[in-house]
PDB file of C-alpha atoms in Angstrom:
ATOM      1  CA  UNK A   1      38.085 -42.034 -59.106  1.00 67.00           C
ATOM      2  CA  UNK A   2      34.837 -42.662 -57.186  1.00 73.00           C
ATOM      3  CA  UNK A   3      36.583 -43.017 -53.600  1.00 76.00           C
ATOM      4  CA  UNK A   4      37.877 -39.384 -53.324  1.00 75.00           C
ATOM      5  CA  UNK A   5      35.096 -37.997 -54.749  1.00 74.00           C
ATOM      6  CA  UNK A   6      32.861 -40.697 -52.008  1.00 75.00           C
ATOM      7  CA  UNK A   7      36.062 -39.428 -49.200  1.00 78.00           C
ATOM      8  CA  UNK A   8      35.034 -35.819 -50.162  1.00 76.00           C
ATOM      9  CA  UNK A   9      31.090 -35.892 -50.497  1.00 78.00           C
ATOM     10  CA  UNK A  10      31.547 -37.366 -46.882  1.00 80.00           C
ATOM     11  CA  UNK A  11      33.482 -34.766 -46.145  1.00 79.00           C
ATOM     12  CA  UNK A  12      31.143 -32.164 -46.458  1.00 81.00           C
ATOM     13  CA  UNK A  13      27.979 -34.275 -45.108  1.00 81.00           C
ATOM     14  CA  UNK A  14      29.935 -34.382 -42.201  1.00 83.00           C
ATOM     15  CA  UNK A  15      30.815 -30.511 -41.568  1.00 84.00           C
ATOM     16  CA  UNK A  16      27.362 -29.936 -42.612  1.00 85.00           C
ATOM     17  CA  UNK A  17      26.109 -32.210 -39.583  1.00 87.00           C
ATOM     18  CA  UNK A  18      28.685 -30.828 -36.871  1.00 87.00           C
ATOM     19  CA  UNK A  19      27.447 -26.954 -38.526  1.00 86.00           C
ATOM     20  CA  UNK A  20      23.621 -28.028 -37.681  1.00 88.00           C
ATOM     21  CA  UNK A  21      24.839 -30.120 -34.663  1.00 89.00           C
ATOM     22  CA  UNK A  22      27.112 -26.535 -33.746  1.00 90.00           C
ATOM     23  CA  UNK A  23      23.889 -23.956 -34.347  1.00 91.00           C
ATOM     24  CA  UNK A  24      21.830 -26.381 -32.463  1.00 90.00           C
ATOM     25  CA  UNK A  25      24.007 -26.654 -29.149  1.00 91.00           C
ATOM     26  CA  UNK A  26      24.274 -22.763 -29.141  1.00 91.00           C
ATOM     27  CA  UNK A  27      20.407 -22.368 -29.778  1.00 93.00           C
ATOM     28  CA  UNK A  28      19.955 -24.894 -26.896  1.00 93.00           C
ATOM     29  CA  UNK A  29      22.312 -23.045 -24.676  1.00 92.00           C
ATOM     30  CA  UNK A  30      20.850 -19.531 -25.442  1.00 92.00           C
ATOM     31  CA  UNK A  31      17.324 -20.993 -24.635  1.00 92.00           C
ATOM     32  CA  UNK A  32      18.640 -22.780 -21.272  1.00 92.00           C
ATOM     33  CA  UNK A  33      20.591 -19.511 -20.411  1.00 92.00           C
ATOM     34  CA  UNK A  34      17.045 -17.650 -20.707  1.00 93.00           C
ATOM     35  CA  UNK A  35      15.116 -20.100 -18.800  1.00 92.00           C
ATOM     36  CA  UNK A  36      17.590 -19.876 -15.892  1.00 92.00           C
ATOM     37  CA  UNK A  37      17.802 -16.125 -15.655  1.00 91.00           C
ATOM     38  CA  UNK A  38      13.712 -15.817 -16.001  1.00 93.00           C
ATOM     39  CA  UNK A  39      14.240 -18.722 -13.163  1.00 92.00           C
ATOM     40  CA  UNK A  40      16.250 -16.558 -10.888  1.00 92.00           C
ATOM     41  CA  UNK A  41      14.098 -13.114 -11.867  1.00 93.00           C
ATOM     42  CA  UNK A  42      11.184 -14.842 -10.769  1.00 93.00           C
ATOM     43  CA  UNK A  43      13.014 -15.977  -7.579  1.00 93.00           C
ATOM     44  CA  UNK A  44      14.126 -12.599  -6.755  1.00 94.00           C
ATOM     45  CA  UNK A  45      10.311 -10.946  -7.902  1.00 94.00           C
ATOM     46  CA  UNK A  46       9.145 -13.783  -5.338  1.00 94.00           C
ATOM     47  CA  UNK A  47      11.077 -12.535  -2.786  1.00 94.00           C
ATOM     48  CA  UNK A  48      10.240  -8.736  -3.280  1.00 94.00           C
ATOM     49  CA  UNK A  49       6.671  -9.575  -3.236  1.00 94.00           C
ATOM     50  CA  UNK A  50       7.449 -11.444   0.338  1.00 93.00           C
ATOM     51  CA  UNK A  51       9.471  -8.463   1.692  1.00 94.00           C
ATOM     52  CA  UNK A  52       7.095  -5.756   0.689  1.00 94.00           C
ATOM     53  CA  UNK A  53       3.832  -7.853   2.309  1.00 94.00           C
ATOM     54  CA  UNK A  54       5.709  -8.060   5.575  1.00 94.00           C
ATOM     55  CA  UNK A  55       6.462  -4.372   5.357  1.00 93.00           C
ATOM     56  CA  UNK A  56       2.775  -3.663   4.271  1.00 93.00           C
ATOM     57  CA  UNK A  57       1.724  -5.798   7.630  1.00 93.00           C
ATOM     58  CA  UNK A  58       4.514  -4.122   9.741  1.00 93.00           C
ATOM     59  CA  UNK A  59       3.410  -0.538   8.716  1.00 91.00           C
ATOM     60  CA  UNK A  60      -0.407  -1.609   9.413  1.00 90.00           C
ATOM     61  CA  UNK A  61       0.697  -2.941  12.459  1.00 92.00           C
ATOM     62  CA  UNK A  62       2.283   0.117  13.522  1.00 90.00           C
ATOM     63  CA  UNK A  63      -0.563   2.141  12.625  1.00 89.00           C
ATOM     64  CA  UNK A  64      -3.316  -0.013  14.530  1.00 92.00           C
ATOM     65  CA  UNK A  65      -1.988   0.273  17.227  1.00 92.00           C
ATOM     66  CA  UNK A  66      -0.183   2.776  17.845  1.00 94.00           C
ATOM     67  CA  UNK A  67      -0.221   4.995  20.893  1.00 93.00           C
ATOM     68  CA  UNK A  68      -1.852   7.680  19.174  1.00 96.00           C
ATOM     69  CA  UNK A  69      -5.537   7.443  17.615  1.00 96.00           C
ATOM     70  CA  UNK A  70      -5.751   7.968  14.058  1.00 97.00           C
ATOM     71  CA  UNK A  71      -7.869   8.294  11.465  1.00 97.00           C
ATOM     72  CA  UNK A  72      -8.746   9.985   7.960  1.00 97.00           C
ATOM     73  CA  UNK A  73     -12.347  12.344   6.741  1.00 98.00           C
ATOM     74  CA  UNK A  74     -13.030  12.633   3.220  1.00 97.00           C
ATOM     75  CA  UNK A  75     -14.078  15.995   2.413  1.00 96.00           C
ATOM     76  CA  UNK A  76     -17.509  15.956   3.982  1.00 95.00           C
ATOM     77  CA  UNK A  77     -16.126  14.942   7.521  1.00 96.00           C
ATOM     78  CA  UNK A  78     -17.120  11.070   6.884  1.00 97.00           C
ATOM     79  CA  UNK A  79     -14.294   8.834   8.252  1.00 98.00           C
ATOM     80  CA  UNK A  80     -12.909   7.000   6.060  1.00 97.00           C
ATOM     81  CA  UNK A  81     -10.237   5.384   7.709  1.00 97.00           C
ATOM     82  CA  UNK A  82      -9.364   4.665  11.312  1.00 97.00           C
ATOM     83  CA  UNK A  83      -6.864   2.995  13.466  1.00 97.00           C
ATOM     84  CA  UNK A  84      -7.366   0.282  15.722  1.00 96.00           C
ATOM     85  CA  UNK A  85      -6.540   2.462  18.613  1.00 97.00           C
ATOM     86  CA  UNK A  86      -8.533   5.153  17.793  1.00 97.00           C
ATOM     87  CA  UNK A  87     -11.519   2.228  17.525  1.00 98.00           C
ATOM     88  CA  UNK A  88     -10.480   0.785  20.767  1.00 97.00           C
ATOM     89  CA  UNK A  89     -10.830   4.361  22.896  1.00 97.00           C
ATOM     90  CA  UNK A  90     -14.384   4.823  21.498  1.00 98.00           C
ATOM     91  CA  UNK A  91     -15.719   1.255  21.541  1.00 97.00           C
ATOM     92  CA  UNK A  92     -16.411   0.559  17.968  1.00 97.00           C
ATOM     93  CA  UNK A  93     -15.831  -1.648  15.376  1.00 97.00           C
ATOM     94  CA  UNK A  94     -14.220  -0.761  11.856  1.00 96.00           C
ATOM     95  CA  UNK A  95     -17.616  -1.876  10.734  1.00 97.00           C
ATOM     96  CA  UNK A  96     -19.715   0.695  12.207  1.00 97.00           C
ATOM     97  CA  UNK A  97     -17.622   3.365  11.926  1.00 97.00           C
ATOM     98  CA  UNK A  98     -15.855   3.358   8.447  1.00 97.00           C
ATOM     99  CA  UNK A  99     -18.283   4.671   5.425  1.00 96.00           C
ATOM    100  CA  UNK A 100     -21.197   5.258   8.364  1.00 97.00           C
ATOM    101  CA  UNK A 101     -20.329   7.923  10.350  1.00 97.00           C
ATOM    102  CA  UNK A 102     -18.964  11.275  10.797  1.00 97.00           C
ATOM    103  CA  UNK A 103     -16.378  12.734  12.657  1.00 97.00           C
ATOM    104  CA  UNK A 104     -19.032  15.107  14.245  1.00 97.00           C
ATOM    105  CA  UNK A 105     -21.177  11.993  15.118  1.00 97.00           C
ATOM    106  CA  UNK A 106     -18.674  11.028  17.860  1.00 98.00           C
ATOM    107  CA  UNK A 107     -18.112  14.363  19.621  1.00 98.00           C
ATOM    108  CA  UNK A 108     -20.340  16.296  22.572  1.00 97.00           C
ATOM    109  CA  UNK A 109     -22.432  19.351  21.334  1.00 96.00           C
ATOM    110  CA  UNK A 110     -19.315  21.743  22.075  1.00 96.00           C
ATOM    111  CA  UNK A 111     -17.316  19.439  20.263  1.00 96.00           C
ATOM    112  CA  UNK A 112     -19.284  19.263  16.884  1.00 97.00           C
ATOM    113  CA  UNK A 113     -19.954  23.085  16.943  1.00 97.00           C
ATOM    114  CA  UNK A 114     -15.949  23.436  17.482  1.00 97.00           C
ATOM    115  CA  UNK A 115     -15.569  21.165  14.739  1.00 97.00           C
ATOM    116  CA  UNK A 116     -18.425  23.036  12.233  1.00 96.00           C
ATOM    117  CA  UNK A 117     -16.068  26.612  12.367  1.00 96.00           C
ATOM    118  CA  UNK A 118     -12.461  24.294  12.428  1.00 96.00           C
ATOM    119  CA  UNK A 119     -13.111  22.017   9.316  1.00 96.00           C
ATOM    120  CA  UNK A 120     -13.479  24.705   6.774  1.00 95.00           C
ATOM    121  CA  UNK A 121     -10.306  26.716   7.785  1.00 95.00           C
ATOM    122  CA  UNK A 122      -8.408  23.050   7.981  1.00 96.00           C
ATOM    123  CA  UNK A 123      -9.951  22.142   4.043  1.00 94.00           C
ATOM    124  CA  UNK A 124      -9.030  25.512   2.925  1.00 93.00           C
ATOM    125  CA  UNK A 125      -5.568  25.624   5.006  1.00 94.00           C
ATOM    126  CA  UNK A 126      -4.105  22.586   5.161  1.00 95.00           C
ATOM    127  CA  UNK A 127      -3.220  21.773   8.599  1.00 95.00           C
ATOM    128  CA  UNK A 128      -4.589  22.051  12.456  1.00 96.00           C
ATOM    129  CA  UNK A 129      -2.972  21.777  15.346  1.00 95.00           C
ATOM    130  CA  UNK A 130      -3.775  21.113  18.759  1.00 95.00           C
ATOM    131  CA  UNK A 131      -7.660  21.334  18.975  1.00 96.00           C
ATOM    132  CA  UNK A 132      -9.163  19.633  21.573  1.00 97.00           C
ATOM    133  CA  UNK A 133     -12.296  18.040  21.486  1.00 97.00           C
ATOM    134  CA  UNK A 134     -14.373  15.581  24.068  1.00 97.00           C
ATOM    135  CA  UNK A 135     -14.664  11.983  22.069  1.00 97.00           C
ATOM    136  CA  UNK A 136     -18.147  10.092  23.278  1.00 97.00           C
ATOM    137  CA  UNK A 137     -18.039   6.725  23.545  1.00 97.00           C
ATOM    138  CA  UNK A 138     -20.449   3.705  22.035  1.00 97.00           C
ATOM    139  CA  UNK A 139     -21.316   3.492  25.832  1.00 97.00           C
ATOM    140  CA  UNK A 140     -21.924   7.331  25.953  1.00 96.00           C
ATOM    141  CA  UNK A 141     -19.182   7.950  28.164  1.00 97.00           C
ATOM    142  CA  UNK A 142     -16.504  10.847  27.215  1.00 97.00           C
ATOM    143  CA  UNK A 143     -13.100  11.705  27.036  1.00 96.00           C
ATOM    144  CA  UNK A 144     -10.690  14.886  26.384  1.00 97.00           C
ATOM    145  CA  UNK A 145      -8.718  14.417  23.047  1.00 97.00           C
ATOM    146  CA  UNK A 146      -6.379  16.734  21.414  1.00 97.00           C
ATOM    147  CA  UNK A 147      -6.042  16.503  17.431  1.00 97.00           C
ATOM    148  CA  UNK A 148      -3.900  17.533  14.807  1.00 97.00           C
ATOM    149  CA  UNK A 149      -4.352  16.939  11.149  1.00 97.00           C
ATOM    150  CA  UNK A 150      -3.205  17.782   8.007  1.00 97.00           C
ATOM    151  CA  UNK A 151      -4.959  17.549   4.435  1.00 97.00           C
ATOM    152  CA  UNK A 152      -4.126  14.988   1.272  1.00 96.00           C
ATOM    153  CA  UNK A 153      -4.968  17.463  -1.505  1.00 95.00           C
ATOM    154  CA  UNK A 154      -5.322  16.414  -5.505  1.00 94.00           C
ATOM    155  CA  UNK A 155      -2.769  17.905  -8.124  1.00 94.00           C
ATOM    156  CA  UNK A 156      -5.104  20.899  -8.379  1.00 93.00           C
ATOM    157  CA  UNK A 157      -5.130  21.756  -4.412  1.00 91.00           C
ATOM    158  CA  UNK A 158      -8.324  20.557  -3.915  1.00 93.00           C
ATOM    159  CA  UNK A 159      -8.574  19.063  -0.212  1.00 95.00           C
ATOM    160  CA  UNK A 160      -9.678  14.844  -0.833  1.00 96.00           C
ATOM    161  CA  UNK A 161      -8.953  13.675   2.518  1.00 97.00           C
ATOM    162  CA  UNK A 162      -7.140  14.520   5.939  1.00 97.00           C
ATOM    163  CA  UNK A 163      -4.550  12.567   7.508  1.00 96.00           C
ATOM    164  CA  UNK A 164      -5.384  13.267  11.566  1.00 97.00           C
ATOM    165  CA  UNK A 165      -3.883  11.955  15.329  1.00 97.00           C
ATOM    166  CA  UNK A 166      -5.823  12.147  18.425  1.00 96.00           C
ATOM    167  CA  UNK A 167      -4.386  12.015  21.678  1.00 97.00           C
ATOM    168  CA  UNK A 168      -6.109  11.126  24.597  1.00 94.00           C
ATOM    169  CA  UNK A 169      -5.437  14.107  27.182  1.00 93.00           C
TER     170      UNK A 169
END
């Protein structure tokens, strides 16, 4: 009487183990299945990260240089921003122009009283097109340039910077 009741009680220790053996394999599975697709996410968040810094260099690239100057003035005519081209023309250095001076600081007297009556109308208006203006140089030499801009305003409408081109003419 003791060897089928031994046969059975060894019965069920065994299902019990393959059960626990069973839940374990799927557990391990599911956690292996996990670590491969957080694998291949990061793999593909690698590779969006590469993408979009060569497209951030390629668009910086393209607006150094350029053919066209450009450059940005935050509301009180300070530059803010300006391309490499736009550097190269007038002889300066990011350095000494970005955050130091203003747009008025590199134009002839005609130029900076053009530029006194133009900037309000462009803050309140939004756009200018085709003003010409003689650039001076670091070296005090000048040129003929023709600009156009238009304005980056905040949700309310309020003018925070302008986005502008120069051409030398």
């Amino acid at each position: 009487t003791w060897i089928p009741l031994l046969n059975r009680s060894a019965g069920c220790g065994l299902f019990i183990i393959i059960a626990y053996l069973a839940v374990q394999h799927r557990r391990m599975t599911h956690d292996l299945m996990k670590a491969a697709t957080r694998e291949v996410e990061h793999q593909a968040l690698r590779l969006r990260e590469s993408l979009l810094a060569k497209n951030a260099e390629e668009l910086q690239d393209l607006y150094d240089h350029a053919p066209c100057g450009y450059h940005s003035l935050d509301p009180d005519g300070l530059i803010i921003a300006m391309n490499q081209t736009e550097l190269n023309w007038l002889g300066y250095t990011k350095q000494e122009v970005l955050g130091k001076k203003r747009f008025s600081d590199l134009l002839t007297s005609a130029g900076v009283q053009l530029f006194q009556e133009q900037f309000p109308i462009f803050r309140k208006e939004g756009r200018v097109h085709g003003l010409e203006f003689d650039m001076v140089r670091k070296n005090g030499t000048t040129f003929p340039t023709l600009l156009s801009a238009t304005a980056i305003t905040d949700a309310d409408g309020r003018f925070v910077a302008s986005r502008s081109t120069l051409v030398d003419i």
